[in-house]
Short mmCIF file of C-alpha atoms (C1' of nucleotides) and ligand atoms in Angstrom, two decimals:
data_model
loop_
_atom_site.label_atom_id
_atom_site.label_comp_id
_atom_site.label_asym_id
_atom_site.label_seq_id
_atom_site.Cartn_x
_atom_site.Cartn_y
_atom_site.Cartn_z
CA MET A 1 79.78 177.53 100.71
CA LYS A 2 78.51 177.09 104.63
CA SER A 3 75.54 173.97 104.44
CA ALA A 4 72.94 175.95 106.28
CA THR A 5 71.76 172.37 108.66
CA LEU A 6 74.40 170.20 109.72
CA LEU A 7 74.18 166.36 108.64
CA SER A 8 73.49 163.45 111.01
CA PHE A 9 76.35 160.73 110.13
CA THR A 10 73.73 158.27 108.70
CA GLU A 11 72.44 161.51 105.56
CA GLU A 12 76.90 161.71 104.82
CA ASN A 13 76.98 157.59 104.97
CA TYR A 14 74.48 158.15 101.95
CA LEU A 15 75.99 160.39 99.82
CA LYS A 16 79.24 159.19 100.19
CA ALA A 17 77.47 156.10 99.13
CA ILE A 18 75.76 157.56 96.54
CA TYR A 19 78.80 159.23 95.22
CA SER A 20 80.98 156.51 95.33
CA LEU A 21 78.58 154.41 93.53
CA THR A 22 78.08 157.11 90.45
CA GLN A 23 82.58 157.08 90.44
CA LYS A 24 81.99 153.39 90.01
CA HIS A 25 79.55 152.54 87.67
CA GLY A 26 80.95 155.81 85.12
CA SER A 27 77.17 157.49 85.23
CA PRO A 28 75.52 159.88 87.21
CA GLU A 29 73.08 157.85 88.43
CA THR A 30 72.59 154.29 91.41
CA SER A 31 69.70 152.71 92.18
CA THR A 32 67.63 152.06 95.40
CA SER A 33 69.05 148.63 95.22
CA HIS A 34 72.51 149.28 94.58
CA ILE A 35 72.19 152.57 98.10
CA ALA A 36 70.45 149.28 100.18
CA GLU A 37 73.84 146.77 98.89
CA GLN A 38 76.58 149.70 99.64
CA LEU A 39 74.63 150.17 103.06
CA SER A 40 73.99 146.78 103.77
CA THR A 41 70.58 147.74 104.45
CA LYS A 42 67.17 147.92 103.10
CA PRO A 43 65.71 148.78 100.09
CA SER A 44 63.15 150.45 102.13
CA THR A 45 65.61 152.13 104.47
CA VAL A 46 66.75 153.53 101.70
CA THR A 47 63.55 154.55 100.29
CA ASP A 48 62.98 156.94 103.33
CA MET A 49 66.05 158.51 103.83
CA LEU A 50 65.75 159.26 99.72
CA ARG A 51 63.00 161.70 100.39
CA LYS A 52 64.69 163.02 103.17
CA LEU A 53 67.98 163.67 101.23
CA ALA A 54 65.74 165.01 98.01
CA ASP A 55 64.05 167.47 100.81
CA LYS A 56 67.10 168.92 101.77
CA LYS A 57 67.74 168.87 97.66
CA LEU A 58 71.06 166.90 98.37
CA ILE A 59 69.83 164.43 95.67
CA ALA A 60 67.58 165.17 92.80
CA TYR A 61 64.42 161.95 92.55
CA GLU A 62 61.86 160.73 90.82
CA LYS A 63 60.47 158.05 92.98
CA TYR A 64 61.27 155.22 89.89
CA ARG A 65 63.06 157.17 87.64
CA LYS A 66 66.20 158.33 88.95
CA ILE A 67 68.90 159.39 91.86
CA GLU A 68 70.97 161.77 91.19
CA LEU A 69 72.79 163.95 93.39
CA THR A 70 72.39 167.70 93.39
CA LYS A 71 75.29 170.20 93.16
CA SER A 72 75.97 170.15 96.71
CA GLY A 73 75.17 167.22 97.90
CA LYS A 74 78.29 165.98 95.81
CA GLN A 75 80.10 168.67 97.05
CA LEU A 76 79.80 167.54 100.98
CA ALA A 77 79.90 164.16 99.70
CA ILE A 78 83.65 165.54 98.47
CA LEU A 79 84.36 166.85 101.70
CA VAL A 80 83.71 163.88 103.69
CA ILE A 81 86.05 161.79 101.42
CA ARG A 82 88.62 164.69 102.16
CA LYS A 83 88.10 164.18 105.42
CA HIS A 84 88.34 160.39 105.04
CA ARG A 85 91.67 160.56 103.28
CA LEU A 86 93.06 163.27 105.14
CA TRP A 87 92.50 160.88 109.23
CA GLU A 88 93.84 157.64 106.75
CA VAL A 89 97.08 159.79 106.04
CA PHE A 90 97.45 160.52 109.45
CA LEU A 91 96.77 157.31 111.09
CA HIS A 92 99.19 155.54 108.00
CA GLU A 93 101.99 158.21 108.49
CA LYS A 94 101.52 159.26 112.40
CA LEU A 95 100.24 156.38 113.36
CA GLN A 96 101.75 153.48 111.75
CA PHE A 97 98.42 152.44 111.05
CA GLY A 98 98.56 149.04 108.48
CA TRP A 99 97.10 150.29 105.05
CA ASP A 100 94.09 147.20 105.79
CA GLU A 101 93.51 149.25 109.09
CA VAL A 102 93.25 152.57 108.57
CA HIS A 103 89.95 152.28 106.84
CA GLU A 104 87.19 151.64 109.41
CA ILE A 105 88.80 154.16 111.77
CA ALA A 106 88.48 157.07 109.54
CA GLU A 107 84.99 155.64 108.92
CA GLN A 108 83.82 157.34 112.24
CA LEU A 109 86.75 160.05 112.45
CA GLU A 110 85.34 161.59 108.53
CA HIS A 111 81.83 162.34 110.67
CA ILE A 112 83.83 164.91 113.21
CA GLN A 113 82.29 168.22 112.52
CA SER A 114 85.16 170.97 113.03
CA GLU A 115 86.46 172.53 109.93
CA GLU A 116 89.06 174.43 110.97
CA LEU A 117 90.40 170.25 112.39
CA ILE A 118 90.26 169.10 109.08
CA THR A 119 92.39 172.27 107.75
CA ARG A 120 95.01 171.85 110.93
CA LEU A 121 95.22 168.66 110.38
CA GLU A 122 95.47 168.82 106.34
CA ARG A 123 98.80 170.86 107.21
CA PHE A 124 99.70 169.04 109.81
CA LEU A 125 99.92 166.20 107.31
CA GLY A 126 102.00 168.50 104.83
CA PHE A 127 99.26 169.00 102.23
CA PRO A 128 98.86 164.62 100.87
CA LYS A 129 97.72 164.41 97.23
CA PHE A 130 96.49 160.65 98.10
CA ASP A 131 95.80 158.14 100.40
CA PRO A 132 97.37 155.36 101.94
CA HIS A 133 95.00 153.47 99.01
CA GLY A 134 96.26 156.10 96.13
CA ASP A 135 92.49 157.70 95.98
CA PRO A 136 93.41 161.30 95.52
CA ILE A 137 92.73 163.93 98.31
CA PRO A 138 89.97 166.11 97.86
CA SER A 139 91.11 169.82 98.35
CA ALA A 140 89.22 172.03 100.59
CA ASN A 141 86.99 173.49 98.00
CA GLY A 142 86.09 170.42 96.71
CA GLU A 143 87.89 169.88 93.63
CA LEU A 144 89.24 166.20 93.34
CA HIS A 145 91.72 164.88 90.73
CA ALA A 146 91.48 161.42 89.08
CA GLY A 147 94.72 161.32 86.39
CA GLN A 148 93.95 158.71 84.09
CA ARG A 149 94.49 155.44 86.59
CA ILE A 150 93.78 152.20 84.63
CA THR A 151 93.21 148.69 86.39
CA LEU A 152 96.08 146.44 85.72
CA SER A 153 93.12 144.36 83.86
CA ASP A 154 93.35 146.82 81.09
CA VAL A 155 96.68 146.76 80.29
CA GLN A 156 98.10 145.17 77.09
CA ILE A 157 100.79 142.62 76.66
CA ASN A 158 104.63 143.25 77.62
CA LYS A 159 103.82 146.34 79.24
CA SER A 160 104.90 147.42 82.21
CA CYS A 161 103.01 149.95 84.28
CA GLU A 162 103.15 151.48 88.65
CA VAL A 163 100.51 150.73 91.14
CA VAL A 164 99.00 153.80 92.15
CA GLY A 165 95.61 152.80 94.33
CA VAL A 166 93.03 149.97 95.27
CA ASN A 167 89.89 149.89 94.33
CA ASP A 168 88.44 147.66 96.55
CA SER A 169 89.99 149.19 100.11
CA SER A 170 88.80 145.86 102.41
CA ALA A 171 91.04 145.04 104.77
CA VAL A 172 91.30 141.12 103.08
CA PHE A 173 92.73 142.54 99.53
CA LEU A 174 95.04 145.28 100.93
CA LYS A 175 96.58 141.66 102.87
CA TYR A 176 96.78 139.59 100.11
CA LEU A 177 98.43 142.49 98.46
CA GLN A 178 101.18 142.68 101.00
CA GLN A 179 101.22 139.42 101.42
CA VAL A 180 102.62 138.83 97.94
CA ASP A 181 104.77 142.59 97.95
CA ILE A 182 102.18 144.78 95.97
CA GLY A 183 101.69 147.72 97.41
CA ILE A 184 102.02 151.97 96.08
CA GLY A 185 104.60 151.56 94.12
CA THR A 186 104.75 148.84 92.97
CA LYS A 187 106.39 148.11 89.39
CA ILE A 188 104.57 145.36 87.49
CA LYS A 189 104.59 143.99 83.90
CA VAL A 190 101.81 141.66 82.08
CA LEU A 191 104.12 138.14 80.80
CA GLU A 192 100.10 136.26 79.95
CA LYS A 193 96.86 137.31 79.66
CA ILE A 194 94.03 133.67 80.03
CA SER A 195 91.42 134.90 77.92
CA PHE A 196 89.44 131.34 79.59
CA ASP A 197 89.03 133.47 82.89
CA GLY A 198 90.98 136.58 82.75
CA SER A 199 94.12 135.77 84.95
CA MET A 200 96.90 136.74 84.40
CA ALA A 201 100.73 136.19 84.65
CA ILE A 202 102.85 139.26 85.97
CA SER A 203 105.82 139.53 87.03
CA LEU A 204 107.67 141.67 90.08
CA PRO A 205 110.69 143.24 91.26
CA ARG A 206 112.93 140.24 92.41
CA LYS A 207 110.40 138.29 92.84
CA VAL A 208 109.10 134.87 90.31
CA SER A 209 106.60 135.98 87.77
CA ILE A 210 102.60 134.77 89.84
CA SER A 211 99.62 135.00 88.38
CA VAL A 212 96.22 136.42 89.36
CA SER A 213 93.14 136.25 88.91
CA LYS A 214 90.49 138.49 86.87
CA LYS A 215 88.64 139.81 90.23
CA PHE A 216 92.27 140.50 91.69
CA ALA A 217 93.63 142.95 87.94
CA ASP A 218 90.46 144.32 88.44
CA ASN A 219 90.67 145.82 91.48
CA LEU A 220 94.68 147.55 91.24
CA MET A 221 95.03 150.84 90.06
CA VAL A 222 98.15 151.65 87.75
CA ILE A 223 99.92 153.71 85.32
CA LEU A 224 101.42 153.27 82.19
CA MET B 1 88.83 144.46 131.02
CA LYS B 2 87.26 143.97 127.36
CA SER B 3 83.40 145.92 128.03
CA ALA B 4 80.79 142.65 126.07
CA THR B 5 78.39 145.99 124.80
CA LEU B 6 79.45 148.82 122.86
CA LEU B 7 77.87 152.13 124.03
CA SER B 8 75.93 154.93 122.51
CA PHE B 9 77.67 158.17 122.41
CA THR B 10 75.15 158.64 124.73
CA GLU B 11 74.94 156.36 127.11
CA GLU B 12 78.89 157.48 127.70
CA ASN B 13 77.84 161.37 127.98
CA TYR B 14 75.77 159.66 130.69
CA LEU B 15 78.36 158.04 132.19
CA LYS B 16 80.90 161.02 131.88
CA ALA B 17 78.48 163.13 133.58
CA ILE B 18 77.54 161.01 136.24
CA TYR B 19 80.94 160.60 137.27
CA SER B 20 82.63 163.88 136.85
CA LEU B 21 79.21 165.25 139.29
CA THR B 22 80.57 162.38 141.62
CA GLN B 23 84.35 163.95 141.50
CA LYS B 24 82.90 167.75 141.45
CA HIS B 25 81.22 167.23 145.24
CA GLY B 26 82.46 164.89 147.05
CA SER B 27 79.23 162.15 147.11
CA PRO B 28 79.62 159.02 145.03
CA GLU B 29 76.32 160.20 144.52
CA THR B 30 74.62 162.49 142.67
CA SER B 31 71.21 163.38 140.97
CA THR B 32 68.36 163.51 138.28
CA SER B 33 68.36 167.19 138.16
CA HIS B 34 71.89 167.43 138.61
CA ILE B 35 72.65 165.15 135.68
CA ALA B 36 69.66 166.80 133.89
CA GLU B 37 71.72 170.43 134.44
CA GLN B 38 75.36 169.43 133.49
CA LEU B 39 74.11 167.60 130.24
CA SER B 40 71.53 170.62 128.84
CA THR B 41 68.72 167.77 129.01
CA LYS B 42 65.63 167.16 131.14
CA PRO B 43 65.00 165.08 133.95
CA SER B 44 62.19 162.98 133.33
CA THR B 45 64.70 161.88 130.22
CA VAL B 46 67.39 161.31 132.59
CA THR B 47 65.19 158.84 134.44
CA ASP B 48 64.89 157.10 131.13
CA MET B 49 68.64 156.61 130.86
CA LEU B 50 69.55 155.30 134.40
CA ARG B 51 66.65 152.58 133.78
CA LYS B 52 68.94 151.58 130.88
CA LEU B 53 72.11 151.86 132.82
CA ALA B 54 71.22 149.82 135.64
CA ASP B 55 70.21 147.60 133.51
CA LYS B 56 74.32 147.23 131.87
CA LYS B 57 74.54 147.08 135.64
CA LEU B 58 76.81 150.33 134.63
CA ILE B 59 75.21 152.42 137.77
CA ALA B 60 73.39 151.45 141.14
CA TYR B 61 70.40 152.81 140.97
CA GLU B 62 67.73 153.05 143.95
CA LYS B 63 64.69 155.18 142.33
CA TYR B 64 64.52 158.32 144.47
CA ARG B 65 67.56 156.96 146.20
CA LYS B 66 70.11 156.32 144.81
CA ILE B 67 72.60 156.99 141.46
CA GLU B 68 75.96 155.10 142.62
CA LEU B 69 78.67 154.56 139.24
CA THR B 70 79.24 150.52 140.06
CA LYS B 71 82.64 149.29 139.40
CA SER B 72 82.84 149.12 135.58
CA GLY B 73 80.82 152.36 134.51
CA LYS B 74 83.20 154.51 137.05
CA GLN B 75 86.08 152.20 134.82
CA LEU B 76 84.04 153.24 131.51
CA ALA B 77 83.87 156.90 132.16
CA ILE B 78 87.61 157.49 133.19
CA LEU B 79 88.33 155.75 129.99
CA VAL B 80 86.22 158.18 127.80
CA ILE B 81 87.84 160.57 130.01
CA ARG B 82 91.07 159.65 128.93
CA LYS B 83 90.30 159.58 125.89
CA HIS B 84 89.23 162.94 125.74
CA ARG B 85 91.99 164.45 127.05
CA LEU B 86 94.78 162.21 125.10
CA TRP B 87 92.68 164.07 121.89
CA GLU B 88 92.76 167.58 124.19
CA VAL B 89 97.00 167.30 124.02
CA PHE B 90 96.82 166.59 120.36
CA LEU B 91 95.20 168.91 118.99
CA HIS B 92 96.54 171.77 121.19
CA GLU B 93 100.50 170.05 120.32
CA LYS B 94 100.20 169.20 116.83
CA LEU B 95 97.09 171.13 115.35
CA GLN B 96 98.39 174.36 117.68
CA PHE B 97 94.63 174.76 118.90
CA GLY B 98 94.15 177.21 121.71
CA TRP B 99 92.97 175.55 125.00
CA ASP B 100 89.96 177.81 124.86
CA GLU B 101 89.41 175.85 120.84
CA VAL B 102 89.90 172.27 122.34
CA HIS B 103 87.59 171.50 124.32
CA GLU B 104 84.50 170.88 122.36
CA ILE B 105 85.99 168.81 118.89
CA ALA B 106 87.60 166.31 122.17
CA GLU B 107 83.65 166.29 123.14
CA GLN B 108 83.11 164.50 119.31
CA LEU B 109 86.80 162.89 119.69
CA GLU B 110 85.97 161.15 122.13
CA HIS B 111 83.76 158.49 121.67
CA ILE B 112 85.41 157.24 118.44
CA GLN B 113 85.86 153.33 119.43
CA SER B 114 89.63 151.78 119.03
CA GLU B 115 91.79 150.78 121.91
CA GLU B 116 94.20 150.39 119.28
CA LEU B 117 94.36 154.03 118.12
CA ILE B 118 94.48 155.65 121.74
CA THR B 119 96.67 153.25 121.92
CA ARG B 120 98.93 154.88 119.45
CA LEU B 121 97.23 158.04 119.94
CA GLU B 122 99.24 157.99 123.26
CA ARG B 123 102.87 157.07 122.26
CA PHE B 124 102.22 159.20 119.53
CA LEU B 125 102.00 162.10 121.79
CA GLY B 126 104.58 161.01 124.36
CA PHE B 127 102.94 159.42 127.33
CA PRO B 128 101.74 162.67 128.80
CA LYS B 129 100.64 163.43 131.98
CA PHE B 130 98.15 165.95 131.69
CA ASP B 131 95.35 167.85 128.34
CA PRO B 132 95.94 171.81 128.32
CA HIS B 133 94.22 172.57 131.17
CA GLY B 134 95.85 170.69 133.85
CA ASP B 135 94.12 167.42 133.73
CA PRO B 136 95.77 164.32 134.93
CA ILE B 137 95.13 162.18 131.90
CA PRO B 138 93.98 158.55 133.15
CA SER B 139 96.48 155.78 132.30
CA ALA B 140 95.49 152.98 129.71
CA ASN B 141 94.02 150.58 132.75
CA GLY B 142 92.54 153.26 134.66
CA GLU B 143 93.77 154.68 136.96
CA LEU B 144 93.53 158.55 137.28
CA HIS B 145 96.17 160.53 140.06
CA ALA B 146 94.50 163.80 141.46
CA GLY B 147 97.40 165.06 143.58
CA GLN B 148 96.84 167.16 145.54
CA ARG B 149 95.43 170.61 144.06
CA ILE B 150 93.52 172.92 145.70
CA THR B 151 91.58 176.21 144.50
CA LEU B 152 92.86 179.56 144.48
CA SER B 153 90.75 181.00 147.14
CA ASP B 154 92.38 178.30 149.06
CA VAL B 155 96.20 179.85 149.20
CA GLN B 156 96.78 181.84 152.56
CA ILE B 157 97.34 185.76 152.76
CA ASN B 158 101.31 186.36 151.81
CA LYS B 159 101.85 182.79 150.13
CA SER B 160 102.39 181.84 146.85
CA CYS B 161 101.55 179.18 144.51
CA GLU B 162 101.25 177.90 140.45
CA VAL B 163 98.37 177.30 138.54
CA VAL B 164 98.04 173.82 137.01
CA GLY B 165 94.70 174.02 136.06
CA VAL B 166 90.92 175.01 135.74
CA ASN B 167 88.17 173.56 136.99
CA ASP B 168 86.09 175.45 134.60
CA SER B 169 87.17 174.94 130.89
CA SER B 170 84.74 177.51 129.22
CA ALA B 171 86.14 179.40 126.13
CA VAL B 172 85.08 182.28 128.23
CA PHE B 173 87.12 181.69 131.52
CA LEU B 174 89.70 180.60 129.67
CA LYS B 175 89.80 183.12 126.77
CA TYR B 176 89.46 185.66 130.54
CA LEU B 177 92.88 184.01 132.34
CA GLN B 178 94.60 184.55 128.54
CA GLN B 179 93.86 188.42 128.65
CA VAL B 180 95.04 188.79 132.30
CA ASP B 181 98.07 185.98 130.87
CA ILE B 182 97.69 183.68 133.66
CA GLY B 183 97.95 180.08 131.61
CA ILE B 184 99.41 176.55 133.13
CA GLY B 185 102.41 177.63 136.05
CA THR B 186 101.81 181.04 136.52
CA LYS B 187 103.24 181.87 139.15
CA ILE B 188 100.85 183.35 141.94
CA LYS B 189 101.29 185.65 144.93
CA VAL B 190 98.23 186.48 147.10
CA LEU B 191 98.25 189.77 148.65
CA GLU B 192 95.31 190.66 150.35
CA LYS B 193 91.97 188.81 150.55
CA ILE B 194 88.59 190.88 150.68
CA SER B 195 85.52 188.56 153.15
CA PHE B 196 82.41 191.13 152.57
CA ASP B 197 82.73 188.71 148.85
CA GLY B 198 85.79 186.84 148.70
CA SER B 199 87.51 188.66 145.83
CA MET B 200 91.43 188.42 146.35
CA ALA B 201 94.09 190.54 145.48
CA ILE B 202 96.76 188.87 143.53
CA SER B 203 100.28 189.58 142.60
CA LEU B 204 101.34 188.55 138.73
CA PRO B 205 105.08 187.89 136.79
CA ARG B 206 105.89 191.26 135.63
CA LYS B 207 102.71 193.24 135.58
CA VAL B 208 100.78 195.48 138.57
CA SER B 209 98.81 193.27 140.73
CA ILE B 210 95.55 192.35 140.33
CA SER B 211 91.67 191.50 141.26
CA VAL B 212 89.99 188.74 141.13
CA SER B 213 86.62 187.29 142.25
CA LYS B 214 85.29 184.28 144.46
CA LYS B 215 84.63 182.33 141.15
CA PHE B 216 87.40 183.66 139.51
CA ALA B 217 89.61 181.60 142.18
CA ASP B 218 87.07 178.78 142.78
CA ASN B 219 88.01 178.13 139.82
CA LEU B 220 91.80 178.30 139.54
CA MET B 221 93.50 174.85 140.44
CA VAL B 222 96.98 175.37 142.42
CA ILE B 223 100.38 174.20 143.94
CA LEU B 224 102.06 175.81 146.50
"C1'" DC C 1 53.34 167.24 162.03
"C1'" DA C 2 51.03 168.78 158.53
"C1'" DT C 3 51.54 171.96 154.90
"C1'" DA C 4 54.00 173.58 150.76
"C1'" DA C 5 58.15 173.07 147.77
"C1'" DT C 6 61.14 170.70 145.46
"C1'" DT C 7 62.64 166.50 143.17
"C1'" DA C 8 62.44 162.49 140.60
"C1'" DT C 9 59.22 159.21 138.20
"C1'" DT C 10 55.48 158.47 135.18
"C1'" DA C 11 52.32 158.80 130.83
"C1'" DG C 12 51.96 159.52 125.99
"C1'" DG C 13 53.80 161.65 121.94
"C1'" DC C 14 57.66 162.74 118.77
"C1'" DT C 15 61.12 162.50 114.90
"C1'" DC C 16 65.21 159.60 113.16
"C1'" DG C 17 66.16 155.16 111.65
"C1'" DT C 18 65.71 151.26 111.50
"C1'" DC C 19 63.36 146.43 109.96
"C1'" DT C 20 59.29 143.15 107.80
"C1'" DA C 21 55.05 142.39 104.77
"C1'" DA C 22 52.14 144.03 101.23
"C1'" DA C 23 51.72 146.46 96.86
"C1'" DA C 24 53.16 148.74 92.77
"C1'" DA C 25 55.56 149.87 88.82
"C1'" DT C 26 58.72 148.34 85.81
"C1'" DA C 27 61.71 144.68 82.96
"C1'" DT C 28 62.63 140.34 81.24
"C1'" DA C 29 61.06 136.30 78.94
"C1'" DT C 30 58.12 133.79 76.15
"C1'" DA D 1 51.47 141.09 74.27
"C1'" DT D 2 51.09 138.67 77.16
"C1'" DA D 3 52.91 136.69 81.95
"C1'" DT D 4 55.88 135.95 85.37
"C1'" DA D 5 60.64 138.01 87.84
"C1'" DT D 6 62.00 142.52 89.15
"C1'" DT D 7 63.08 146.45 91.65
"C1'" DT D 8 61.05 149.91 94.49
"C1'" DT D 9 57.95 152.31 97.07
"C1'" DT D 10 54.09 151.90 100.60
"C1'" DA D 11 52.45 150.39 104.89
"C1'" DG D 12 52.52 149.33 109.38
"C1'" DA D 13 55.66 149.68 113.12
"C1'" DC D 14 60.02 149.24 116.57
"C1'" DG D 15 63.90 151.05 119.72
"C1'" DA D 16 66.75 155.35 120.95
"C1'" DG D 17 66.18 159.58 122.70
"C1'" DC D 18 64.30 163.13 123.29
"C1'" DC D 19 59.90 166.44 124.86
"C1'" DT D 20 55.62 167.95 128.78
"C1'" DA D 21 52.02 167.46 131.75
"C1'" DA D 22 50.95 164.86 135.18
"C1'" DT D 23 52.00 162.34 139.42
"C1'" DA D 24 54.61 160.64 142.92
"C1'" DA D 25 57.97 160.89 146.61
"C1'" DT D 26 60.81 163.21 149.43
"C1'" DT D 27 61.85 167.54 152.05
"C1'" DA D 28 61.60 172.21 153.87
"C1'" DT D 29 59.08 175.05 157.07
"C1'" DG D 30 55.48 177.21 159.77
MN1 MN E 1 89.29 154.80 103.42
MN1 MN E 2 80.93 157.34 107.57
MN1 MN E 3 87.50 168.95 128.14
MN1 MN E 4 81.40 163.66 124.69
#
DNA sequence: CATAATTATTAGGCTCGTCTAAAAATATAT
DNA sequence: ATATATTTTTAGACGAGCCTAATAATTATG
């Protein structure tokens, strides 16, 4: 279960990016250009790294054809995500950082190498199950319970739901949520859906109803 | 007061190494070979970096002649040390790591870039004044109070003193101290000094007296 | 003070992660 | 089915950080 060779920051970020993309798009495969976009780098740079990750058996790679995490590649990606989310909990719960501030710092902390550190951090935090954005925290052996979360867009008219997370963790989206007083646990009822542009009218506790865009509703995760 | 260009891990480690060497040897200057040894690298590699640090005005460098931190170089070195020691406190106090385990992990954590993170960490820890090895924690504006600490070697026969820190933070020394039950706060009385090899006999609370080497006594910091 | 020993710098080369420009493969559209 | 557009890979280059071997400068010694 020990990874023989330690990975660089960069390699870890590639694994995480590939994992995120496969999750986001349903398919276990992804593309050079998507990875490049995700990491703000160039496709040619990605191709170089893909060859290296393939050499290390972290991805199954057939040029022009297939990019897919191997079992161990996926495992490592999940462990980085585990570290990232535990650090986010620490920053939010213990240091009182806002949920729009934690991601950037966790992006650095996730690469600290010490299994013992994460074991102890997790215990110190009381074995949290979710990060400040509602995303589940993988267990030490790499298990991740996705839950049956849907987007606000998928909620039918007149149904109520509860916010459990966000798809987009960018500070700009999180700040907007804060502004309209939506957070993890907020109850939302869908009043109306406009087929023209996918926008919807929703009601919030102790507030007049507000209108939100399709993009907004696509990025808010809820349970019924 | 803001550093214009962010430094790399490597650059930060060089500044810290130069600072430590000047402290250890009294003089504000140090040498290429000492830096190389401190960082487990080669003198030629050090020369390259010295040129870079000089370009950035972090050291005053005259080849074959002088290596000395500038005001801003020293300031940055102290801020890295501040981060290092605060993280060590966190690891020891909050995560219950042993004092021989914290250094290695702090060596990584000290490079996380976020001033706000350190500000909040310091508050979370209750504004500690010393790290787990008894070393003082610099303030946010870079002040460092050394205190009037001496080594055990400097203590006269029949005088008593109290352990306040160590000069050598290696795990092997710290584990040895733990074994003979010496830690921060331990009271020691010097019974005898052997001029032949500099070793000394000391008495410890609720223990028979033990003999320690010159090297041991040189690395244990005490106050009278 | 001249020679030897030590220390520091330069020269040249390597890997990693990045880029731009060009070529090749694949996908799309007429 | 061919031509066009898009995506991906290759070729070649660069800076950072490291190395070894060779050279230069300084320091120590007889
Ligand atoms: Mn995040
Ligand atoms: Mn990252
Ligand atoms: Mn330390
Ligand atoms: Mn370091």
